Short mmCIF file of C-alpha atoms and ligand atoms in Angstrom, two decimals:
data_model
loop_
_atom_site.label_atom_id
_atom_site.label_comp_id
_atom_site.label_asym_id
_atom_site.label_seq_id
_atom_site.Cartn_x
_atom_site.Cartn_y
_atom_site.Cartn_z
CA UNK A 1 0.00 0.00 0.00
CA UNK A 2 1.05 3.60 -0.48
CA UNK A 3 0.43 6.91 1.25
CA UNK A 4 1.28 10.53 0.56
CA UNK A 5 3.47 12.49 2.95
CA UNK A 6 3.02 16.22 2.60
CA UNK A 7 4.93 18.97 4.36
CA UNK A 8 2.57 21.87 3.98
CA UNK A 9 2.54 25.64 4.13
CA UNK A 10 4.59 26.11 0.97
CA UNK A 11 3.10 28.36 -1.72
CA UNK A 12 2.60 26.59 -5.05
CA UNK A 13 4.31 28.36 -7.93
CA UNK A 14 4.66 27.65 -11.62
CA UNK A 15 2.75 25.96 -14.39
CA UNK A 16 0.76 22.75 -14.51
CA UNK A 17 -0.84 21.18 -17.55
CA UNK A 18 -4.39 19.86 -17.24
CA UNK A 19 -5.01 16.22 -18.10
CA UNK A 20 -7.90 14.92 -20.18
CA UNK A 21 -11.30 14.66 -18.51
CA UNK A 22 -11.94 11.41 -16.67
CA UNK A 23 -15.68 11.58 -16.99
CA UNK A 24 -15.57 12.35 -20.72
CA UNK A 25 -13.00 9.61 -21.27
CA UNK A 26 -15.24 6.99 -19.69
CA UNK A 27 -18.25 7.85 -21.86
CA UNK A 28 -16.14 8.11 -24.99
CA UNK A 29 -14.28 4.84 -24.44
CA UNK A 30 -17.62 3.06 -24.01
CA UNK A 31 -18.85 4.71 -27.22
CA UNK A 32 -15.98 3.17 -29.21
CA UNK A 33 -17.62 -0.27 -28.99
CA UNK A 34 -20.52 1.01 -31.13
CA UNK A 35 -18.18 1.92 -33.99
CA UNK A 36 -17.66 -0.43 -36.90
CA UNK A 37 -14.18 0.96 -37.50
CA UNK A 38 -11.13 1.61 -35.30
CA UNK A 39 -11.07 4.61 -32.95
CA UNK A 40 -8.01 6.46 -31.72
CA UNK A 41 -8.64 8.43 -28.54
CA UNK A 42 -6.13 11.08 -27.48
CA UNK A 43 -5.63 13.18 -24.35
CA UNK A 44 -6.69 10.21 -22.22
CA UNK A 45 -5.69 10.74 -18.61
CA UNK A 46 -3.37 8.08 -17.17
CA UNK A 47 -5.59 7.16 -14.23
CA UNK A 48 -6.94 3.98 -12.73
CA UNK A 49 -10.54 4.42 -13.95
CA UNK A 50 -9.34 4.71 -17.54
CA UNK A 51 -7.19 1.58 -17.15
CA UNK A 52 -10.14 -0.33 -15.70
CA UNK A 53 -12.42 0.78 -18.54
CA UNK A 54 -9.83 -0.34 -21.11
CA UNK A 55 -9.60 -3.73 -19.39
CA UNK A 56 -13.38 -4.14 -19.30
CA UNK A 57 -13.68 -3.26 -23.00
CA UNK A 58 -10.79 -5.60 -23.82
CA UNK A 59 -12.61 -8.41 -21.95
CA UNK A 60 -15.39 -8.15 -24.58
CA UNK A 61 -12.91 -9.17 -27.29
CA UNK A 62 -12.31 -5.60 -28.46
CA UNK A 63 -8.74 -4.93 -29.59
CA UNK A 64 -7.26 -2.29 -27.28
CA UNK A 65 -3.77 -0.87 -27.67
CA UNK A 66 -2.41 1.93 -25.52
CA UNK A 67 0.50 4.26 -25.47
CA UNK A 68 0.92 7.30 -23.29
CA UNK A 69 -2.33 9.29 -23.16
CA UNK A 70 -3.67 7.53 -26.25
CA UNK A 71 -5.62 4.37 -26.87
CA UNK A 72 -6.76 2.54 -29.97
CA UNK A 73 -9.99 0.54 -29.88
CA UNK A 74 -11.17 -1.81 -32.62
CA UNK A 75 -14.52 -3.39 -31.82
CA UNK A 76 -14.64 -5.43 -35.04
CA UNK A 77 -13.19 -8.33 -33.02
CA UNK A 78 -15.79 -8.05 -30.23
CA UNK A 79 -17.12 -11.48 -29.27
CA UNK A 80 -19.66 -10.88 -26.50
CA UNK A 81 -22.12 -8.41 -24.98
CA UNK A 82 -21.77 -10.02 -21.56
CA UNK A 83 -19.43 -8.18 -19.24
CA UNK A 84 -18.15 -10.91 -16.95
CA UNK A 85 -15.07 -9.31 -15.43
CA UNK A 86 -15.54 -8.32 -11.76
CA UNK A 87 -13.69 -5.09 -12.64
CA UNK A 88 -17.04 -3.73 -13.85
CA UNK A 89 -18.46 -3.69 -10.34
CA UNK A 90 -15.45 -1.62 -9.19
CA UNK A 91 -16.34 1.35 -11.34
CA UNK A 92 -19.61 3.16 -11.70
CA UNK A 93 -19.16 4.31 -15.29
CA UNK A 94 -18.92 0.70 -16.47
CA UNK A 95 -22.67 1.13 -16.88
CA UNK A 96 -22.02 3.16 -20.04
CA UNK A 97 -21.37 -0.16 -21.69
CA UNK A 98 -25.05 -1.00 -21.27
CA UNK A 99 -26.09 1.84 -23.57
CA UNK A 100 -23.20 1.24 -25.96
CA UNK A 101 -23.66 -2.53 -26.24
CA UNK A 102 -27.41 -2.15 -26.56
CA UNK A 103 -26.81 0.20 -29.50
CA UNK A 104 -24.28 -2.14 -31.06
CA UNK A 105 -25.78 -5.62 -30.49
CA UNK A 106 -29.27 -5.13 -29.05
CA UNK A 107 -28.30 -6.57 -25.69
CA UNK A 108 -25.99 -6.14 -22.73
CA UNK A 109 -25.44 -7.83 -19.41
CA UNK A 110 -23.10 -6.41 -16.79
CA UNK A 111 -22.51 -6.55 -13.03
CA UNK A 112 -24.26 -3.74 -11.17
CA UNK A 113 -21.91 -0.73 -11.08
CA UNK A 114 -19.69 0.30 -8.14
CA UNK A 115 -17.94 3.66 -7.71
CA UNK A 116 -17.51 6.21 -4.94
CA UNK A 117 -19.64 5.67 -1.83
CA UNK A 118 -21.17 9.13 -1.76
CA UNK A 119 -24.86 8.26 -1.64
CA UNK A 120 -27.47 5.82 -2.87
CA UNK A 121 -26.79 6.51 -6.58
CA UNK A 122 -29.78 4.73 -8.17
CA UNK A 123 -29.94 4.08 -11.93
CA UNK A 124 -33.70 4.31 -12.37
CA UNK A 125 -33.40 7.10 -14.97
CA UNK A 126 -31.06 5.01 -17.12
CA UNK A 127 -33.56 2.15 -16.97
CA UNK A 128 -36.46 4.45 -17.76
CA UNK A 129 -34.61 5.58 -20.90
CA UNK A 130 -33.71 2.08 -22.09
CA UNK A 131 -37.30 0.92 -21.59
CA UNK A 132 -38.66 3.91 -23.49
CA UNK A 133 -36.47 2.88 -26.44
CA UNK A 134 -38.10 -0.57 -26.36
CA UNK A 135 -35.65 -2.57 -24.25
CA UNK A 136 -36.53 -5.01 -21.51
CA UNK A 137 -34.50 -4.71 -18.36
CA UNK A 138 -33.86 -7.42 -15.81
CA UNK A 139 -31.95 -6.95 -12.56
CA UNK A 140 -31.05 -10.11 -10.70
CA UNK A 141 -28.11 -11.67 -8.92
CA UNK A 142 -26.26 -8.37 -8.89
CA UNK A 143 -26.38 -8.05 -12.66
CA UNK A 144 -28.33 -5.84 -15.00
CA UNK A 145 -29.35 -7.35 -18.33
CA UNK A 146 -30.93 -5.28 -21.07
CA UNK A 147 -32.14 -6.42 -24.48
CA UNK A 148 -34.25 -5.23 -27.38
CA UNK A 149 -35.24 -6.81 -30.66
CA UNK A 150 -35.33 -3.31 -32.09
CA UNK A 151 -34.64 0.07 -30.50
CA UNK A 152 -37.11 2.77 -31.51
CA UNK A 153 -36.68 6.47 -30.72
CA UNK A 154 -38.97 8.11 -28.18
CA UNK A 155 -39.36 11.28 -26.14
CA UNK A 156 -37.86 10.68 -22.69
CA UNK A 157 -38.41 13.04 -19.77
CA UNK A 158 -35.81 12.51 -17.09
CA UNK A 159 -37.35 12.99 -13.63
CA UNK A 160 -34.08 14.44 -12.39
CA UNK A 161 -30.96 15.66 -14.14
CA UNK A 162 -28.42 12.85 -14.36
CA UNK A 163 -25.11 12.95 -16.21
CA UNK A 164 -24.92 9.17 -16.27
CA UNK A 165 -28.47 8.61 -17.53
CA UNK A 166 -28.09 11.31 -20.20
CA UNK A 167 -24.90 9.79 -21.62
CA UNK A 168 -26.10 6.20 -21.30
CA UNK A 169 -29.43 6.73 -23.03
CA UNK A 170 -27.77 8.92 -25.67
CA UNK A 171 -25.38 6.03 -26.41
CA UNK A 172 -28.28 3.60 -26.76
CA UNK A 173 -30.27 5.98 -28.95
CA UNK A 174 -27.66 6.69 -31.63
CA UNK A 175 -28.70 3.61 -33.61
CA UNK A 176 -32.39 3.52 -32.58
CA UNK A 177 -34.90 3.85 -35.39
CA UNK A 178 -36.24 7.41 -35.74
CA UNK A 179 -35.93 10.33 -33.35
CA UNK A 180 -35.13 10.29 -29.65
CA UNK A 181 -35.58 13.40 -27.55
CA UNK A 182 -33.97 13.57 -24.11
CA UNK A 183 -35.72 16.23 -22.04
CA UNK A 184 -34.25 17.54 -18.75
CA UNK A 185 -30.87 16.28 -19.94
CA UNK A 186 -27.59 17.01 -18.16
CA UNK A 187 -25.51 19.81 -19.73
CA UNK A 188 -22.07 18.96 -18.33
CA UNK A 189 -19.05 19.41 -20.65
CA UNK A 190 -18.48 15.65 -20.71
CA UNK A 191 -22.01 15.10 -22.06
CA UNK A 192 -21.13 17.50 -24.88
CA UNK A 193 -17.76 15.83 -25.47
CA UNK A 194 -19.33 12.38 -25.72
CA UNK A 195 -21.95 13.73 -28.15
CA UNK A 196 -19.23 15.41 -30.24
CA UNK A 197 -17.32 12.14 -30.44
CA UNK A 198 -20.44 10.19 -31.46
CA UNK A 199 -21.19 12.80 -34.13
CA UNK A 200 -17.64 12.45 -35.44
CA UNK A 201 -18.38 8.73 -35.89
CA UNK A 202 -21.51 9.57 -37.88
CA UNK A 203 -24.20 9.90 -35.22
CA UNK A 204 -26.73 12.70 -35.48
CA UNK A 205 -27.05 14.42 -32.10
CA UNK A 206 -28.21 17.99 -31.65
CA UNK A 207 -28.61 20.08 -28.53
CA UNK A 208 -25.91 18.55 -26.31
CA UNK A 209 -25.05 21.24 -23.78
CA UNK A 210 -28.71 22.25 -23.48
CA UNK A 211 -31.39 20.43 -21.53
CA UNK A 212 -33.01 18.97 -24.65
CA UNK A 213 -30.92 16.58 -26.75
CA UNK A 214 -32.31 15.28 -30.03
CA UNK A 215 -30.88 12.17 -31.62
CA UNK A 216 -31.74 10.93 -35.11
CA UNK A 217 -30.88 7.24 -35.27
CA UNK A 218 -28.35 6.16 -37.91
CA UNK A 219 -27.69 2.67 -39.20
CA UNK A 220 -24.02 2.50 -38.26
CA UNK A 221 -21.11 4.40 -36.77
CA UNK A 222 -17.69 4.40 -38.37
CA UNK A 223 -14.32 4.76 -36.64
CA UNK A 224 -12.50 8.04 -35.99
CA UNK A 225 -9.83 9.94 -34.15
CA UNK A 226 -10.69 12.23 -31.24
CA UNK A 227 -9.02 14.18 -28.45
CA UNK A 228 -10.73 14.46 -25.06
CA UNK A 229 -11.47 17.81 -23.39
CA UNK A 230 -9.50 18.93 -20.34
CA UNK A 231 -10.64 17.78 -16.92
CA UNK A 232 -12.75 20.46 -15.32
CA UNK A 233 -12.47 18.86 -11.88
CA UNK A 234 -8.71 18.33 -12.01
CA UNK A 235 -8.27 21.96 -13.12
CA UNK A 236 -10.54 23.11 -10.30
CA UNK A 237 -8.51 21.09 -7.82
CA UNK A 238 -5.29 22.86 -8.90
CA UNK A 239 -7.02 26.25 -8.84
CA UNK A 240 -8.19 25.68 -5.27
CA UNK A 241 -4.79 24.34 -4.23
CA UNK A 242 -3.12 27.47 -5.63
CA UNK A 243 -5.48 29.67 -3.62
CA UNK A 244 -5.10 27.50 -0.51
CA UNK A 245 -1.31 27.84 -0.46
CA UNK A 246 -1.18 31.53 -1.33
CA UNK A 247 0.36 30.41 -4.57
CA UNK A 248 0.81 31.79 -8.06
CA UNK A 249 -0.08 29.08 -10.57
CA UNK A 250 -0.81 28.90 -14.28
CA UNK A 251 -2.96 25.93 -15.32
CA UNK A 252 -2.61 25.34 -19.05
CA UNK A 253 -4.55 23.39 -21.69
CA UNK A 254 -7.86 24.35 -20.11
CA UNK A 255 -11.22 25.57 -21.38
CA UNK A 256 -11.76 28.58 -19.08
CA UNK A 257 -15.50 28.66 -19.84
CA UNK A 258 -15.93 25.30 -18.07
CA UNK A 259 -14.44 26.86 -14.94
CA UNK A 260 -16.59 30.00 -14.73
CA UNK A 261 -18.56 28.99 -11.64
CA UNK A 262 -15.48 28.09 -9.63
CA UNK A 263 -13.58 31.15 -10.88
CA UNK A 264 -16.43 33.42 -9.74
CA UNK A 265 -16.56 31.71 -6.35
CA UNK A 266 -12.80 32.05 -5.86
CA UNK A 267 -12.99 35.72 -6.83
CA UNK A 268 -15.73 36.19 -4.22
CA UNK A 269 -13.22 34.74 -1.76
CA UNK A 270 -10.65 37.38 -2.70
CA UNK A 271 -8.53 35.13 -4.92
CA UNK A 272 -7.21 36.59 -8.20
CA UNK A 273 -8.29 34.54 -11.22
CA UNK A 274 -7.23 35.59 -14.70
CA UNK A 275 -8.39 33.76 -17.82
CA UNK A 276 -6.35 33.39 -21.00
CA UNK A 277 -7.48 31.67 -24.18
CA UNK A 278 -6.46 28.26 -22.90
CA UNK A 279 -5.02 28.89 -19.47
CA UNK A 280 -6.09 30.10 -16.07
CA UNK A 281 -3.81 32.02 -13.74
CA UNK A 282 -4.63 31.86 -10.02
CA UNK A 283 -3.00 34.00 -7.34
CA UNK A 284 -3.78 33.61 -3.65
CA UNK A 285 -4.03 36.80 -1.60
CA UNK A 286 -3.73 35.64 2.00
CA UNK A 287 -6.57 34.04 3.96
CA UNK A 288 -9.64 34.00 1.72
CA UNK A 289 -13.06 35.30 2.71
CA UNK A 290 -15.78 32.87 3.75
CA UNK A 291 -18.54 32.19 1.20
CA UNK A 292 -21.63 30.05 0.92
CA UNK A 293 -21.70 27.32 -1.73
CA UNK A 294 -24.59 25.24 -3.07
CA UNK A 295 -23.82 22.41 -5.44
CA UNK A 296 -25.97 22.01 -8.49
CA UNK A 297 -25.98 20.63 -12.02
CA UNK A 298 -23.84 22.35 -14.71
CA UNK A 299 -23.38 25.30 -15.02
CA UNK A 300 -23.94 25.45 -11.27
CA UNK A 301 -21.23 24.69 -8.74
CA UNK A 302 -20.06 21.08 -9.35
CA UNK A 303 -20.49 18.60 -6.54
CA UNK A 304 -17.09 17.15 -7.44
CA UNK A 305 -15.43 20.43 -6.42
CA UNK A 306 -17.46 20.82 -3.24
CA UNK A 307 -15.04 18.69 -1.25
CA UNK A 308 -11.84 20.43 -2.46
CA UNK A 309 -13.40 23.88 -1.94
CA UNK A 310 -14.64 23.04 1.55
CA UNK A 311 -11.04 22.24 2.52
CA UNK A 312 -10.11 25.79 1.54
CA UNK A 313 -13.12 27.21 3.41
CA UNK A 314 -11.70 25.68 6.60
CA UNK A 315 -9.08 28.47 6.69
CA UNK A 316 -11.34 31.27 5.38
CA UNK A 317 -12.07 34.40 7.38
CA UNK A 318 -15.60 33.97 8.73
CA UNK A 319 -18.38 31.41 8.51
CA UNK A 320 -19.28 29.45 5.37
CA UNK A 321 -22.23 27.20 4.66
CA UNK A 322 -21.84 24.41 2.13
CA UNK A 323 -25.03 22.82 0.79
CA UNK A 324 -24.63 19.53 -1.08
CA UNK A 325 -27.67 19.14 -3.31
CA UNK A 326 -26.52 16.29 -5.56
CA UNK A 327 -25.29 13.46 -3.33
CA UNK A 328 -26.51 12.78 0.19
CA UNK A 329 -23.27 11.45 1.66
CA UNK A 330 -20.51 13.73 0.49
CA UNK A 331 -19.15 15.20 3.70
CA UNK A 332 -16.96 12.36 4.92
CA UNK A 333 -13.81 14.37 4.22
CA UNK A 334 -14.90 16.91 6.84
CA UNK A 335 -14.40 14.41 9.66
CA UNK A 336 -10.79 14.03 8.51
CA UNK A 337 -10.34 17.80 8.24
CA UNK A 338 -11.48 18.12 11.85
CA UNK A 339 -8.44 16.02 12.82
CA UNK A 340 -6.38 18.84 11.33
CA UNK A 341 -8.11 21.48 13.43
CA UNK A 342 -10.98 22.46 11.14
CA UNK A 343 -14.10 23.74 12.84
CA UNK A 344 -17.03 22.10 11.09
CA UNK A 345 -20.53 20.94 11.91
CA UNK A 346 -22.83 19.08 9.57
CA UNK A 347 -26.59 18.83 9.52
CA UNK A 348 -28.02 16.67 6.74
CA UNK A 349 -26.95 18.13 3.44
CA UNK A 350 -25.42 21.25 4.99
CA UNK A 351 -22.00 21.84 6.50
CA UNK A 352 -21.22 24.88 8.61
CA UNK A 353 -17.57 25.83 8.54
CA UNK A 354 -15.99 28.38 10.84
CA UNK A 355 -12.67 29.39 9.38
CA UNK A 356 -9.56 28.93 11.53
CA UNK A 357 -6.25 30.67 10.87
CA UNK A 358 -4.47 27.46 9.86
CA UNK A 359 -4.73 23.67 9.83
CA UNK A 360 -2.19 21.33 11.37
CA UNK A 361 -0.79 18.20 9.74
CA UNK A 362 -2.36 14.87 10.73
CA UNK A 363 -2.86 11.31 9.52
CA UNK A 364 -5.99 11.30 7.42
CA UNK A 365 -7.84 8.83 5.23
CA UNK A 366 -9.55 9.48 1.87
CA UNK A 367 -12.99 7.88 1.74
CA UNK A 368 -13.61 8.59 -1.95
CA UNK A 369 -11.98 10.25 -4.94
CA UNK A 370 -12.79 13.93 -4.38
CA UNK A 371 -12.49 13.55 -0.60
CA UNK A 372 -8.93 12.51 -1.40
CA UNK A 373 -8.36 15.69 -3.41
CA UNK A 374 -9.71 17.74 -0.51
CA UNK A 375 -7.32 16.05 1.92
CA UNK A 376 -4.31 16.65 -0.33
CA UNK A 377 -5.23 20.34 -0.53
CA UNK A 378 -5.59 20.42 3.26
CA UNK A 379 -2.16 18.81 3.60
CA UNK A 380 -0.63 21.36 1.23
CA UNK A 381 -1.92 24.30 3.25
CA UNK A 382 -1.46 22.82 6.75
CA UNK A 383 1.44 23.48 9.05
CA UNK A 384 3.61 20.43 9.57
CA UNK A 385 3.39 16.94 8.14
CA UNK A 386 0.25 15.29 6.80
CA UNK A 387 -0.07 11.65 5.84
CA UNK A 388 -2.87 10.90 3.38
CA UNK A 389 -4.07 7.29 3.18
CA UNK A 390 -6.60 5.78 0.80
CA UNK A 391 -4.62 6.67 -2.34
CA UNK A 392 -6.48 4.03 -4.33
CA UNK A 393 -9.38 6.50 -4.44
CA UNK A 394 -7.22 9.43 -5.56
CA UNK A 395 -5.46 7.36 -8.23
CA UNK A 396 -8.83 6.58 -9.83
CA UNK A 397 -9.11 10.14 -11.05
CA UNK A 398 -5.89 12.19 -10.74
CA UNK A 399 -2.96 11.70 -13.10
CA UNK A 400 0.45 11.89 -11.37
CA UNK A 401 -0.94 13.97 -8.54
CA UNK A 402 2.24 14.05 -6.45
CA UNK A 403 4.42 14.71 -9.51
CA UNK A 404 2.26 17.63 -10.64
CA UNK A 405 2.21 19.16 -7.15
CA UNK A 406 5.97 18.58 -6.71
CA UNK A 407 6.60 20.43 -9.95
CA UNK A 408 4.70 23.36 -8.46
CA UNK A 409 7.06 23.34 -5.47
CA UNK A 410 5.06 21.24 -3.02
CA UNK A 411 6.89 18.96 -0.60
CA UNK A 412 4.87 15.83 -1.32
CA UNK A 413 5.98 12.26 -1.80
CA UNK A 414 4.39 8.87 -2.29
CA UNK A 415 5.81 6.21 -0.03
CA UNK A 416 4.94 2.55 0.52
CA UNK A 417 3.77 1.32 3.90
CA UNK A 418 3.04 -2.08 5.34
CA UNK A 419 -0.46 -3.06 6.42
CA UNK A 420 -1.10 -5.69 9.09
CA UNK A 421 -1.52 -8.24 6.31
CA UNK A 422 1.92 -7.23 5.05
CA UNK A 423 0.75 -5.87 1.68
C1 LIG B 501 -21.40 11.85 -12.70
C2 LIG B 501 -19.91 11.95 -12.54
C3 LIG B 501 -19.56 12.31 -11.10
C4 LIG B 501 -20.32 13.56 -10.65
C5 LIG B 501 -21.81 13.44 -10.96
C6 LIG B 501 -22.56 14.74 -10.71
C7 LIG B 501 -19.12 10.38 -14.19
C8 LIG B 501 -18.46 9.08 -14.46
N1 LIG B 501 -19.33 10.69 -12.89
O1 LIG B 501 -21.82 10.80 -11.84
O2 LIG B 501 -18.16 12.55 -11.04
O3 LIG B 501 -20.17 13.70 -9.26
O4 LIG B 501 -22.01 13.08 -12.34
O5 LIG B 501 -22.03 15.76 -11.48
O6 LIG B 501 -19.40 11.16 -15.09
N2 LIG B 501 -29.75 9.75 -9.95
C9 LIG B 501 -30.97 9.15 -9.82
N3 LIG B 501 -31.33 8.22 -10.76
C10 LIG B 501 -30.52 7.88 -11.79
C11 LIG B 501 -29.28 8.52 -11.91
C12 LIG B 501 -28.91 9.46 -10.96
O7 LIG B 501 -31.71 9.42 -8.89
O8 LIG B 501 -30.92 7.03 -12.61
C13 LIG B 501 -29.33 10.77 -8.95
C14 LIG B 501 -28.04 10.40 -8.22
O9 LIG B 501 -28.27 9.55 -7.12
C15 LIG B 501 -27.53 11.75 -7.82
C16 LIG B 501 -27.97 12.66 -8.98
O10 LIG B 501 -29.02 11.97 -9.63
O11 LIG B 501 -28.16 12.19 -6.64
C17 LIG B 501 -26.90 12.98 -9.96
O12 LIG B 501 -26.32 11.78 -10.42
P1 LIG B 501 -25.64 11.65 -11.85
O13 LIG B 501 -25.62 12.97 -12.51
O14 LIG B 501 -26.25 10.49 -12.55
O15 LIG B 501 -24.16 11.27 -11.42
P2 LIG B 501 -23.26 10.14 -12.06
O16 LIG B 501 -23.50 10.04 -13.52
O17 LIG B 501 -23.31 8.95 -11.18
#
């Protein structure tokens, strides 16, 4: 096992390049199985979730070849629509293969998805969409099996806005007969990126990025070459870390528009944020001001940045209230931050943070991916040494996190440690 050791209180300085977006990569990799020709995907982040997705797709008989930040997928060799590998239950986005395989072969069977333990995370809206397109859905023995003799377009009203359901049903609909309309669709950048990739392959999708997406079914998708958008959440993590350490950091290869909500929030906190064409420059100006934050669907404040930002709010001047509207169990990082001296109380979906002048290093454990990012930020700004455990969560979604922070001047290293079982 490994842990991070961070000696904090050092301002971050310099330039860091954003990696490709995890959540777009997962939708896009699943989409490659629909194609009848080879697909070359670039700007893939080198993270555990991407590796797992490649392995799951490979287990279907798809040819997968990788080299740094690129992967080639050729589904012409695919032999099955049954995902048998237990890897699928380790990662939530494996469920995108349901929509993709349904589009490609008319059926799919996969283990029920896993992922971060941040709430109940039902998939009823995905199922509603598949059924509306004419599929039958069976859930038994921890598997979900979906099949359709023919998929036919329909108008689908999502009861709530779901990124996963929007992408999954969009994948299924690209080869359905006629027109599918997804109403109350998610507008996140990774929904748009997945739609752009599908359109490159020959799909006909309009309206991605708005709450109504219209899909005209086509008979087949060809192969193609595509480069994934930058990771909005990784960029946000570095922006917050720069502010938290009183740093001066340029984050390059970004789409500043995707960061507008966070940039505005940081500016409210007294942080300087300057946008270039494809970079963002963040300068910390001492202890930030307290602010209130409510998570919401895009373009609102992203739930995935709630945890990193709440770490920063722990040292803000004044009282902040954080309201988590998307997931019901996304405050577990706050218990760890309390070990570092944070003053926090939670009540249901709200956290009340009273800023303290500084945090102190401690041994802390990441409970999920973005909790991990929050703890690393806390370690970077704290006085003294912090040990962050639970790196398997962080490695799911952050490429070379300790290398990128080291390059910015952080004192952070990854070291092995022995567990009781000796691993
Ligand atoms: C995706 C992101 C995740 C992010 C989240 C919200 C990926 C791989 N993951 O997760 O990083 O935190 O969006 O931006 O892209 N819901 C239902 N029924 C459903 C589906 C969802 O009730 O069928 C609920 C969920 O429990 C949650 C809310 O809708 O409360 C939003 O979930 P959703 O947008 O689907 O998140 P994910 O796609 O799981």
